[in-house]
Tab-separated table of C-alpha atoms and ligand atoms in Angstrom:
chain	number	residue	atom	x	y	z
Z	1	MET	CA	17.109	2.068	-13.946
Z	2	THR	CA	19.074	-0.500	-11.388
Z	3	LEU	CA	21.184	1.293	-8.766
Z	4	PRO	CA	25.012	0.364	-8.972
Z	5	SER	CA	25.140	-2.368	-5.550
Z	6	ASP	CA	26.944	-0.097	-3.142
Z	7	THR	CA	24.747	2.702	-3.653
Z	8	LEU	CA	21.585	0.097	-3.012
Z	9	GLU	CA	23.468	-1.009	-0.250
Z	10	GLN	CA	23.638	2.327	1.365
Z	11	LEU	CA	19.821	3.567	0.646
Z	12	LEU	CA	18.695	0.198	2.008
Z	13	ASP	CA	21.071	0.576	5.044
Z	14	THR	CA	19.855	4.360	5.523
Z	15	VAL	CA	16.328	3.183	5.478
Z	16	SER	CA	16.824	0.473	7.649
Z	17	ARG	CA	18.751	2.975	10.238
Z	18	PHE	CA	15.791	5.863	9.913
Z	19	VAL	CA	13.342	2.953	10.880
Z	20	ARG	CA	15.263	1.508	14.002
Z	21	GLU	CA	16.471	4.843	15.413
Z	22	GLN	CA	13.467	7.400	14.461
Z	23	LEU	CA	10.474	5.426	13.571
Z	24	VAL	CA	10.412	2.445	16.041
Z	25	PRO	CA	10.794	4.704	19.073
Z	26	MET	CA	7.874	6.619	17.853
Z	27	GLU	CA	5.111	3.761	17.196
Z	28	HIS	CA	3.586	4.277	20.835
Z	29	GLN	CA	3.253	8.059	20.250
Z	30	VAL	CA	2.006	7.875	16.735
Z	31	ALA	CA	-0.860	5.041	17.878
Z	32	ASP	CA	-1.807	7.306	20.757
Z	33	ASP	CA	-2.009	10.745	18.772
Z	34	ASP	CA	-2.970	9.025	15.678
Z	35	ALA	CA	-0.892	11.277	14.028
Z	36	ILE	CA	2.932	11.444	12.440
Z	37	PRO	CA	4.802	14.196	13.603
Z	38	ASP	CA	6.022	16.793	10.991
Z	39	THR	CA	9.378	16.374	11.896
Z	40	ILE	CA	9.288	12.911	10.626
Z	41	VAL	CA	7.458	13.732	7.733
Z	42	GLU	CA	10.088	16.167	6.847
Z	43	ALA	CA	12.845	13.411	7.142
Z	44	MET	CA	11.012	11.145	4.973
Z	45	ARG	CA	11.074	13.860	2.451
Z	46	GLU	CA	14.678	14.535	2.683
Z	47	MET	CA	15.256	10.793	2.039
Z	48	GLY	CA	13.411	10.929	-1.050
Z	49	LEU	CA	10.979	8.191	0.176
Z	50	PHE	CA	8.224	9.844	-1.327
Z	51	GLY	CA	9.749	9.262	-4.976
Z	52	LEU	CA	11.150	5.730	-4.578
Z	53	SER	CA	9.133	4.345	-7.553
Z	54	ILE	CA	9.118	7.851	-9.670
Z	55	PRO	CA	11.410	7.813	-12.601
Z	56	GLU	CA	14.542	9.980	-12.161
Z	57	ALA	CA	13.523	12.132	-14.794
Z	58	TYR	CA	10.734	13.410	-12.903
Z	59	GLY	CA	12.710	13.813	-9.752
Z	60	GLY	CA	12.303	10.454	-8.049
Z	61	LEU	CA	14.732	7.772	-7.171
Z	62	GLY	CA	13.489	5.401	-10.223
Z	63	LEU	CA	14.002	2.236	-8.400
Z	64	THR	CA	13.295	-0.714	-10.137
Z	65	MET	CA	10.594	-3.217	-8.406
Z	66	GLU	CA	13.269	-5.283	-7.222
Z	67	GLU	CA	14.837	-2.338	-5.345
Z	68	GLU	CA	11.442	-0.974	-4.422
Z	69	VAL	CA	10.426	-4.342	-2.745
Z	70	LEU	CA	13.655	-4.356	-0.852
Z	71	VAL	CA	12.823	-0.758	0.417
Z	72	ALA	CA	9.624	-1.752	1.607
Z	73	PHE	CA	10.863	-5.078	3.553
Z	74	GLU	CA	12.674	-2.417	5.856
Z	75	LEU	CA	9.998	0.057	6.053
Z	76	GLY	CA	7.764	-2.680	7.050
Z	77	GLN	CA	9.891	-3.146	10.073
Z	78	THR	CA	7.669	-0.755	11.921
Z	79	SER	CA	4.411	0.417	12.133
Z	80	PRO	CA	2.732	0.349	9.205
Z	81	ALA	CA	1.022	4.169	9.563
Z	82	PHE	CA	4.849	5.156	8.223
Z	83	ARG	CA	4.850	3.616	5.135
Z	84	SER	CA	1.024	4.426	4.246
Z	85	LEU	CA	2.279	7.895	4.382
Z	86	VAL	CA	4.636	7.680	1.321
Z	87	GLY	CA	2.993	4.459	0.135
Z	88	THR	CA	0.282	6.506	-2.089
Z	89	ASN	CA	3.010	8.502	-3.697
Z	90	ASN	CA	4.852	5.542	-4.598
Z	91	GLY	CA	2.080	3.396	-5.273
Z	92	ILE	CA	-2.032	3.903	-6.100
Z	93	GLY	CA	-1.479	7.816	-5.796
Z	94	SER	CA	1.246	8.091	-8.848
Z	95	GLN	CA	1.592	4.871	-10.844
Z	96	GLY	CA	-1.790	5.564	-12.850
Z	97	ILE	CA	0.072	8.768	-14.127
Z	98	ILE	CA	3.439	6.965	-14.548
Z	99	ILE	CA	2.045	4.023	-16.468
Z	100	ASP	CA	-0.810	5.752	-18.590
Z	101	GLY	CA	-0.265	9.849	-18.008
Z	102	THR	CA	0.622	12.223	-21.005
Z	103	GLU	CA	3.933	13.781	-20.680
Z	104	GLU	CA	2.278	17.076	-19.829
Z	105	GLN	CA	0.695	15.386	-16.931
Z	106	LYS	CA	3.921	13.900	-15.589
Z	107	GLN	CA	6.059	17.127	-15.734
Z	108	ARG	CA	2.968	18.948	-13.757
Z	109	TYR	CA	2.581	16.173	-10.834
Z	110	LEU	CA	5.289	13.825	-10.693
Z	111	PRO	CA	8.097	15.820	-9.356
Z	112	ARG	CA	5.953	17.317	-6.523
Z	113	MET	CA	4.676	13.922	-5.739
Z	114	ALA	CA	8.631	12.632	-5.628
Z	115	SER	CA	9.450	15.409	-3.369
Z	116	GLY	CA	6.660	14.975	-1.072
Z	117	GLU	CA	5.273	18.330	-1.665
Z	118	ILE	CA	2.037	16.911	-2.825
Z	119	ILE	CA	0.509	13.869	-1.521
Z	120	GLY	CA	-1.557	11.543	-4.517
Z	121	SER	CA	-4.430	9.601	-3.435
Z	122	PHE	CA	-6.304	6.753	-5.464
Z	123	ALA	CA	-9.960	7.742	-5.238
Z	124	LEU	CA	-11.428	4.134	-6.577
Z	125	THR	CA	-13.981	2.350	-4.238
Z	126	GLU	CA	-17.469	3.601	-3.243
Z	127	ALA	CA	-19.941	2.872	-0.721
Z	128	GLU	CA	-21.420	0.383	-3.227
Z	129	ALA	CA	-18.538	-0.462	-5.258
Z	130	GLY	CA	-15.489	-2.241	-3.313
Z	131	SER	CA	-14.429	-5.390	-4.737
Z	132	ASP	CA	-16.505	-4.907	-7.724
Z	133	ALA	CA	-14.736	-1.699	-8.882
Z	134	GLY	CA	-16.018	-1.662	-12.462
Z	135	SER	CA	-19.619	-1.046	-11.002
Z	136	LEU	CA	-18.434	2.463	-9.939
Z	137	ARG	CA	-21.427	5.057	-9.855
Z	138	THR	CA	-19.338	8.723	-9.630
Z	139	SER	CA	-20.106	10.395	-13.112
Z	140	ALA	CA	-17.909	12.703	-15.265
Z	141	ARG	CA	-19.947	14.444	-17.538
Z	142	ARG	CA	-18.670	16.349	-20.487
Z	143	GLU	CA	-19.579	20.050	-20.925
Z	144	GLY	CA	-17.653	21.740	-23.416
Z	145	ASP	CA	-13.811	21.856	-22.149
Z	146	GLU	CA	-14.595	20.372	-18.738
Z	147	TYR	CA	-16.121	17.331	-17.034
Z	148	VAL	CA	-18.217	17.806	-14.116
Z	149	LEU	CA	-17.944	15.322	-11.617
Z	150	ASN	CA	-20.357	13.859	-9.087
Z	151	GLY	CA	-20.060	10.983	-6.623
Z	152	THR	CA	-18.788	9.964	-3.184
Z	153	LYS	CA	-15.285	7.607	-2.880
Z	154	ARG	CA	-14.951	5.734	0.252
Z	155	PHE	CA	-12.061	5.028	2.471
Z	156	ILE	CA	-9.394	6.773	0.406
Z	157	THR	CA	-6.149	6.262	1.972
Z	158	ASN	CA	-4.288	9.557	2.891
Z	159	ALA	CA	-6.992	11.645	1.349
Z	160	PRO	CA	-6.991	14.136	4.290
Z	161	ARG	CA	-3.483	15.152	2.985
Z	162	ALA	CA	-3.944	14.844	-0.574
Z	163	GLY	CA	-2.766	17.349	-2.955
Z	164	LEU	CA	-4.102	15.364	-6.219
Z	165	PHE	CA	-6.786	12.702	-6.427
Z	166	THR	CA	-6.986	10.018	-9.197
Z	167	VAL	CA	-10.543	9.848	-9.481
Z	168	PHE	CA	-12.283	7.095	-11.462
Z	169	ALA	CA	-15.729	8.079	-12.666
Z	170	ARG	CA	-18.129	7.040	-15.356
Z	171	THR	CA	-17.663	8.972	-18.740
Z	172	ASP	CA	-20.382	6.624	-20.604
Z	173	PRO	CA	-23.422	6.000	-18.665
Z	174	GLN	CA	-24.536	3.693	-21.383
Z	175	GLN	CA	-21.781	1.203	-20.193
Z	176	PRO	CA	-22.613	0.188	-16.818
Z	177	GLY	CA	-19.196	-1.793	-16.692
Z	178	ALA	CA	-15.532	-1.433	-16.487
Z	179	ARG	CA	-15.370	-0.284	-20.026
Z	180	GLY	CA	-17.352	3.356	-19.093
Z	181	VAL	CA	-14.781	4.510	-16.705
Z	182	SER	CA	-12.355	7.002	-17.044
Z	183	ALA	CA	-9.597	8.105	-14.681
Z	184	PHE	CA	-9.245	12.305	-13.868
Z	185	LEU	CA	-6.302	13.934	-12.101
Z	186	VAL	CA	-8.132	16.485	-9.930
Z	187	ASP	CA	-6.274	19.083	-7.600
Z	188	ALA	CA	-7.451	18.265	-4.006
Z	189	ASP	CA	-8.348	22.566	-3.926
Z	190	THR	CA	-10.734	22.165	-7.033
Z	191	PRO	CA	-14.152	23.654	-5.881
Z	192	GLY	CA	-17.101	20.998	-5.623
Z	193	ILE	CA	-14.715	18.564	-3.496
Z	194	THR	CA	-15.016	18.127	0.163
Z	195	LEU	CA	-13.951	15.506	2.650
Z	196	GLY	CA	-15.888	13.327	5.094
Z	197	PRO	CA	-14.738	13.335	8.562
Z	198	PRO	CA	-11.364	10.709	9.360
Z	199	ASP	CA	-12.849	7.295	9.461
Z	200	LYS	CA	-12.387	5.485	12.661
Z	201	LYS	CA	-10.386	2.485	11.791
Z	202	MET	CA	-9.280	-1.119	13.940
Z	203	GLY	CA	-5.774	-0.153	13.591
Z	204	GLN	CA	-2.706	1.711	11.707
Z	205	LYS	CA	-3.617	4.933	13.792
Z	206	GLY	CA	-1.610	7.595	12.173
Z	207	ALA	CA	-2.669	6.358	8.662
Z	208	HIS	CA	-5.797	8.240	7.881
Z	209	THR	CA	-8.661	7.563	5.171
Z	210	CYS	CA	-11.864	9.494	4.590
Z	211	ASP	CA	-14.748	10.031	2.033
Z	212	VAL	CA	-14.043	12.187	-0.515
Z	213	ILE	CA	-17.190	13.980	-2.034
Z	214	PHE	CA	-17.515	15.422	-5.505
Z	215	ASP	CA	-20.358	17.863	-6.177
Z	216	GLU	CA	-20.795	19.385	-9.425
Z	217	CYS	CA	-16.862	19.486	-9.451
Z	218	ARG	CA	-15.427	21.030	-12.699
Z	219	VAL	CA	-12.107	19.915	-14.076
Z	220	PRO	CA	-10.610	20.892	-17.614
Z	221	ALA	CA	-10.390	18.161	-20.220
Z	222	SER	CA	-6.903	18.039	-19.907
Z	223	ALA	CA	-7.488	16.198	-16.327
Z	224	LEU	CA	-8.749	13.238	-18.408
Z	225	LEU	CA	-5.679	10.840	-17.594
Z	226	GLY	CA	-3.757	9.609	-20.790
Z	227	GLY	CA	-6.281	12.157	-22.537
Z	228	LYS	CA	-8.895	8.693	-23.644
Z	229	GLU	CA	-12.025	8.142	-22.155
Z	230	GLY	CA	-12.549	4.246	-21.250
Z	231	GLN	CA	-9.294	3.414	-20.531
Z	232	GLY	CA	-9.629	4.133	-16.349
Z	233	PHE	CA	-10.376	0.724	-15.331
Z	234	ARG	CA	-7.214	-0.682	-17.082
Z	235	THR	CA	-5.261	2.243	-15.557
Z	236	ALA	CA	-6.502	1.007	-11.892
Z	237	MET	CA	-6.069	-2.743	-12.574
Z	238	LYS	CA	-2.579	-2.053	-14.002
Z	239	VAL	CA	-1.945	0.003	-10.785
Z	240	LEU	CA	-3.266	-2.142	-8.308
Z	241	ASP	CA	-0.983	-5.113	-9.611
Z	242	ARG	CA	2.016	-3.253	-8.736
Z	243	GLY	CA	0.587	-2.203	-5.777
Z	244	ARG	CA	-0.144	-5.360	-4.590
Z	245	LEU	CA	3.394	-6.434	-4.872
Z	246	HIS	CA	4.541	-3.242	-2.879
Z	247	ILE	CA	1.740	-4.553	0.112
Z	248	SER	CA	3.320	-7.949	0.081
Z	249	ALA	CA	6.796	-6.883	0.586
Z	250	VAL	CA	5.488	-4.750	3.461
Z	251	CYS	CA	3.563	-7.653	5.090
Z	252	VAL	CA	7.096	-9.722	4.769
Z	253	GLY	CA	8.873	-6.923	6.627
Z	254	VAL	CA	6.208	-6.774	9.455
Z	255	ALA	CA	6.023	-10.265	9.817
Z	256	GLU	CA	10.214	-10.418	10.279
Z	257	ARG	CA	9.975	-8.001	12.665
Z	258	LEU	CA	6.857	-9.543	14.506
Z	259	ILE	CA	9.298	-12.941	14.589
Z	260	ARG	CA	12.198	-10.794	15.744
Z	261	ASP	CA	10.207	-9.267	18.754
Z	262	SER	CA	8.733	-12.820	19.574
Z	263	LEU	CA	12.214	-14.645	19.319
Z	264	ARG	CA	13.703	-12.203	21.821
Z	265	TYR	CA	10.821	-12.313	24.343
Z	266	ALA	CA	10.656	-16.233	23.876
Z	267	MET	CA	14.626	-16.150	25.006
Z	268	GLU	CA	14.323	-13.686	27.963
Z	269	ARG	CA	10.993	-14.774	29.547
Z	270	LYS	CA	11.125	-17.896	31.752
Z	271	GLN	CA	8.853	-20.131	32.805
Z	272	PHE	CA	8.848	-23.595	34.442
Z	273	GLY	CA	12.721	-22.561	35.133
Z	274	GLN	CA	13.837	-22.271	31.713
Z	275	PRO	CA	13.345	-19.639	28.846
Z	276	LEU	CA	10.068	-20.091	26.659
Z	277	ALA	CA	12.433	-20.554	23.516
Z	278	GLU	CA	13.330	-23.909	24.810
Z	279	PHE	CA	9.824	-25.466	24.756
Z	280	GLN	CA	9.393	-27.073	21.511
Z	281	LEU	CA	6.006	-25.625	21.336
Z	282	ILE	CA	7.056	-22.229	21.312
Z	283	GLN	CA	10.083	-23.129	18.694
Z	284	ALA	CA	7.226	-24.814	16.537
Z	285	MET	CA	5.238	-21.419	16.066
Z	286	LEU	CA	8.703	-19.460	15.757
Z	287	ALA	CA	9.738	-22.094	13.117
Z	288	ASP	CA	6.196	-22.027	11.274
Z	289	SER	CA	6.922	-18.003	11.486
Z	290	ARG	CA	10.146	-17.861	10.003
Z	291	THR	CA	9.230	-20.569	7.119
Z	292	GLU	CA	6.210	-18.805	5.968
Z	293	ALA	CA	7.979	-15.222	5.998
Z	294	TYR	CA	10.959	-16.837	3.754
Z	295	ALA	CA	8.281	-18.391	1.305
Z	296	ALA	CA	6.469	-14.804	0.788
Z	297	ARG	CA	9.900	-13.397	0.578
Z	298	CYS	CA	10.971	-15.345	-2.143
Z	299	MET	CA	7.763	-15.100	-3.825
Z	300	VAL	CA	8.010	-11.082	-3.988
Z	301	MET	CA	11.602	-10.963	-4.884
Z	302	GLU	CA	10.893	-13.329	-7.661
Z	303	THR	CA	7.859	-11.305	-8.734
Z	304	ALA	CA	9.348	-8.192	-8.588
Z	305	ARG	CA	12.596	-9.891	-10.964
Z	306	ARG	CA	9.659	-10.858	-13.371
Z	307	LYS	CA	8.026	-7.559	-13.662
Z	308	ASP	CA	11.656	-5.861	-14.082
Z	309	ALA	CA	11.889	-8.456	-16.902
Z	310	GLY	CA	8.781	-6.767	-18.169
Z	311	LEU	CA	6.534	-9.993	-17.817
Z	312	ASP	CA	2.952	-9.712	-16.825
Z	313	VAL	CA	2.934	-10.645	-13.245
Z	314	SER	CA	-0.905	-9.894	-12.708
Z	315	THR	CA	-1.173	-13.649	-11.372
Z	316	ASP	CA	2.099	-14.071	-9.444
Z	317	ALA	CA	1.276	-10.270	-7.781
Z	318	ALA	CA	-2.211	-11.578	-6.590
Z	319	CYS	CA	-0.346	-14.851	-5.576
Z	320	SER	CA	2.312	-12.759	-3.529
Z	321	LYS	CA	-0.540	-10.446	-1.958
Z	322	MET	CA	-2.611	-13.439	-0.923
Z	323	PHE	CA	-0.015	-15.521	0.499
Z	324	ALA	CA	2.074	-12.765	2.493
Z	325	SER	CA	-1.123	-11.098	3.679
Z	326	GLU	CA	-2.632	-14.097	4.994
Z	327	MET	CA	0.830	-15.134	6.395
Z	328	VAL	CA	1.486	-11.737	8.259
Z	329	GLY	CA	-1.680	-12.498	10.077
Z	330	ARG	CA	-0.901	-15.765	11.039
Z	331	VAL	CA	2.714	-14.502	12.302
Z	332	ALA	CA	0.974	-11.908	14.322
Z	333	ASP	CA	-1.201	-14.150	15.829
Z	334	ARG	CA	1.426	-16.613	16.859
Z	335	ALA	CA	3.289	-13.354	17.950
Z	336	VAL	CA	0.601	-12.855	20.317
Z	337	GLN	CA	0.320	-16.220	21.427
Z	338	ILE	CA	4.194	-16.275	22.177
Z	339	HIS	CA	3.874	-13.329	24.290
Z	340	GLY	CA	1.025	-14.615	25.881
Z	341	GLY	CA	-0.780	-11.871	28.113
Z	342	ALA	CA	1.789	-9.381	27.160
Z	343	GLY	CA	0.918	-10.040	23.813
Z	344	TYR	CA	-2.724	-8.705	24.723
Z	345	ILE	CA	-1.431	-5.309	26.401
Z	346	ALA	CA	-1.482	-2.350	24.770
Z	347	ASP	CA	2.353	-1.720	26.365
Z	348	TYR	CA	4.172	-4.142	24.493
Z	349	GLY	CA	3.052	-3.126	20.955
Z	350	ILE	CA	2.206	-6.656	19.859
Z	351	GLU	CA	-1.495	-6.598	19.949
Z	352	ARG	CA	-1.042	-2.830	17.784
Z	353	PHE	CA	0.564	-4.931	14.694
Z	354	TYR	CA	-1.967	-7.463	15.325
Z	355	ARG	CA	-4.700	-4.946	14.614
Z	356	ASP	CA	-2.764	-3.250	12.034
Z	357	VAL	CA	-1.905	-6.227	9.692
Z	358	ARG	CA	-5.388	-6.994	9.595
Z	359	LEU	CA	-6.198	-4.431	6.902
Z	360	PHE	CA	-3.406	-6.356	4.585
Z	361	ARG	CA	-5.935	-9.183	3.767
Z	362	ILE	CA	-8.630	-6.142	2.704
Z	363	TYR	CA	-7.045	-3.241	0.830
Z	364	GLU	CA	-5.676	-3.409	-2.507
Z	365	GLY	CA	-8.007	-6.097	-3.167
Z	366	THR	CA	-9.410	-8.802	-0.967
Z	367	THR	CA	-7.945	-12.134	-0.456
Z	368	GLN	CA	-10.792	-13.468	-2.142
Z	369	ILE	CA	-10.687	-11.055	-5.087
Z	370	GLN	CA	-6.609	-12.027	-5.290
Z	371	GLN	CA	-7.884	-15.931	-5.546
Z	372	LEU	CA	-10.574	-14.712	-8.199
Z	373	VAL	CA	-8.049	-12.829	-10.337
Z	374	ILE	CA	-5.382	-16.034	-9.564
Z	375	ALA	CA	-8.359	-18.367	-10.895
Z	376	ARG	CA	-9.395	-16.449	-13.991
Z	377	ASN	CA	-5.971	-15.818	-15.144
Z	378	MET	CA	-5.380	-19.607	-15.063
Z	379	ILE	CA	-8.708	-20.620	-16.998
Z	380	ARG	CA	-7.794	-17.692	-19.631
Z	381	GLU	CA	-4.237	-18.765	-19.945
Z	382	VAL	CA	-5.205	-22.496	-20.603
Z	383	GLY	CA	-8.536	-21.049	-22.787
Y	1	COS	N1	-4.266	-5.169	-16.259
Y	1	COS	C1	-4.555	-4.729	-17.438
Y	1	COS	N2	-5.849	-4.625	-17.686
Y	1	COS	C2	-6.875	-5.349	-16.745
Y	1	COS	C3	-6.168	-6.084	-15.777
Y	1	COS	C4	-4.998	-5.768	-15.610
Y	1	COS	N3	-4.701	-6.645	-14.073
Y	1	COS	N4	-7.234	-6.824	-15.210
Y	1	COS	C5	-8.514	-6.573	-15.712
Y	1	COS	N5	-8.163	-5.753	-16.976
Y	1	COS	C6	-9.013	-5.323	-18.111
Y	1	COS	C7	-9.687	-6.488	-18.733
Y	1	COS	O1	-8.670	-6.984	-19.568
Y	1	COS	C8	-10.964	-6.019	-19.088
Y	1	COS	O2	-10.645	-5.310	-20.484
Y	1	COS	P1	-11.616	-5.112	-21.614
Y	1	COS	O3	-12.927	-4.757	-21.700
Y	1	COS	O4	-10.598	-4.353	-22.681
Y	1	COS	O5	-11.195	-6.445	-21.847
Y	1	COS	C9	-11.266	-4.749	-18.175
Y	1	COS	O6	-9.956	-4.641	-17.459
Y	1	COS	C10	-12.321	-5.360	-17.017
Y	1	COS	O7	-11.770	-6.575	-16.699
Y	1	COS	P2	-12.807	-7.723	-16.002
Y	1	COS	O8	-13.769	-8.051	-16.679
Y	1	COS	O9	-11.585	-8.715	-15.466
Y	1	COS	O10	-13.299	-6.860	-14.800
Y	1	COS	P3	-14.393	-7.122	-13.375
Y	1	COS	O11	-15.530	-6.011	-13.728
Y	1	COS	O12	-14.915	-8.549	-13.768
Y	1	COS	O13	-13.595	-7.101	-12.035
Y	1	COS	C11	-11.871	-7.666	-10.743
Y	1	COS	C12	-12.188	-7.541	-11.997
Y	1	COS	C13	-12.854	-8.072	-9.624
Y	1	COS	C14	-10.613	-8.334	-10.746
Y	1	COS	C15	-11.789	-6.165	-10.197
Y	1	COS	O14	-12.828	-5.614	-9.977
Y	1	COS	C16	-10.842	-5.943	-9.211
Y	1	COS	O15	-9.705	-5.956	-9.026
Y	1	COS	N6	-11.504	-5.635	-7.713
Y	1	COS	C17	-11.100	-5.186	-6.714
Y	1	COS	C18	-10.658	-3.790	-6.512
Y	1	COS	C19	-9.760	-3.624	-5.469
Y	1	COS	O16	-8.505	-4.189	-5.328
Y	1	COS	N7	-10.078	-2.558	-4.623
Y	1	COS	C20	-9.215	-2.070	-3.690
Y	1	COS	C21	-9.571	-0.740	-3.352
Y	1	COS	S1	-8.262	0.420	-4.078
Y	1	COS	S2	-6.797	0.357	-2.753
């Protein structure tokens, strides 16, 4: 449901203030401790940030895609780790249930995800099945009224905190590709699940990923998402279409933050007797970054509006993800360059963003997967 414009303004203002006053001052600490303090998690719960995209009927804010990307632009203005904490409940951790879940599954999980009581995690990737998600090998064997899950999922975002996993597993061993895959809603405390140690990552400290190992993990048949076998891969693709747009919005937010920091630094720092911002070569970098971030913002807004209008945005979401994630990489690189030596020193935080944004070009589909999706869809449209 579309919010009245003053309610939306209020929400965006609240999120923006929260980011500026509470999150930005914590960035160094979160990176150093590799942990988000509980007080911040609690504040996020109170603001409803875990349930932005979950329908109101299940306790969320029920934002439209356009409203959600506007919030993501704001959340992007600080370390991506903060957004990552609420990201799975709003995206890949809940959308499978929202899009394809049964009413009972929605009732059971969505209200607790919206409140942040439980964290949802999306368990698709495996050691041998990353970009080629359809080749996954985790199995779900039917035994009476149960399925028995076996396999290992890799790099699973928010797994160390998760209360619920959406697990993609092969129910039909005769079908090696996407068609044999089903999705399951698995409570994290189900016997047979163990977690690997947290992964040591290049950036995004404070956001955690790890392996999730299923060993003869028994779930009731009612855990099958949507109650239908063989639909899991399609569900994953629909979830990712949406997730890619959200990530694009976060990229725009981070880029705008880095441009602001770069501009401020360029206006304060003097060399050769004048502020850096007076030099045309610095101006060129600022202008290029501003232009590219603006282009990405427009793409994201337009795609979000098209999605709200009920159009298929698979191609446009992939275009947005590819452009926005590559764009923020270039913007972060220029931000380091404008800051010079300071850009390379941890105290200024710019090098941290430079490392953090690298992930955007990889997760929820690499740039090369976006290219593949875009081109395949183009060919299919003509065919
Ligand atoms: N929406 C709905 N259904 C979709 C879809 C979409 N966006 N994309 C594909 N499908 C359906 C197809 O229609 C097809 O269904 P049918 O078998 O009924 O015809 C099925 O899914 C398989 O599609 P396809 O043949 O295109 O699958 P591929 O194995 O060739 O894989 C890519 C396609 C590469 C696009 C897919 O594996 C992918 O997105 N990989 C990246 C995964 C990823 O992003 N991982 C990140 C980790 S999760 S954070």
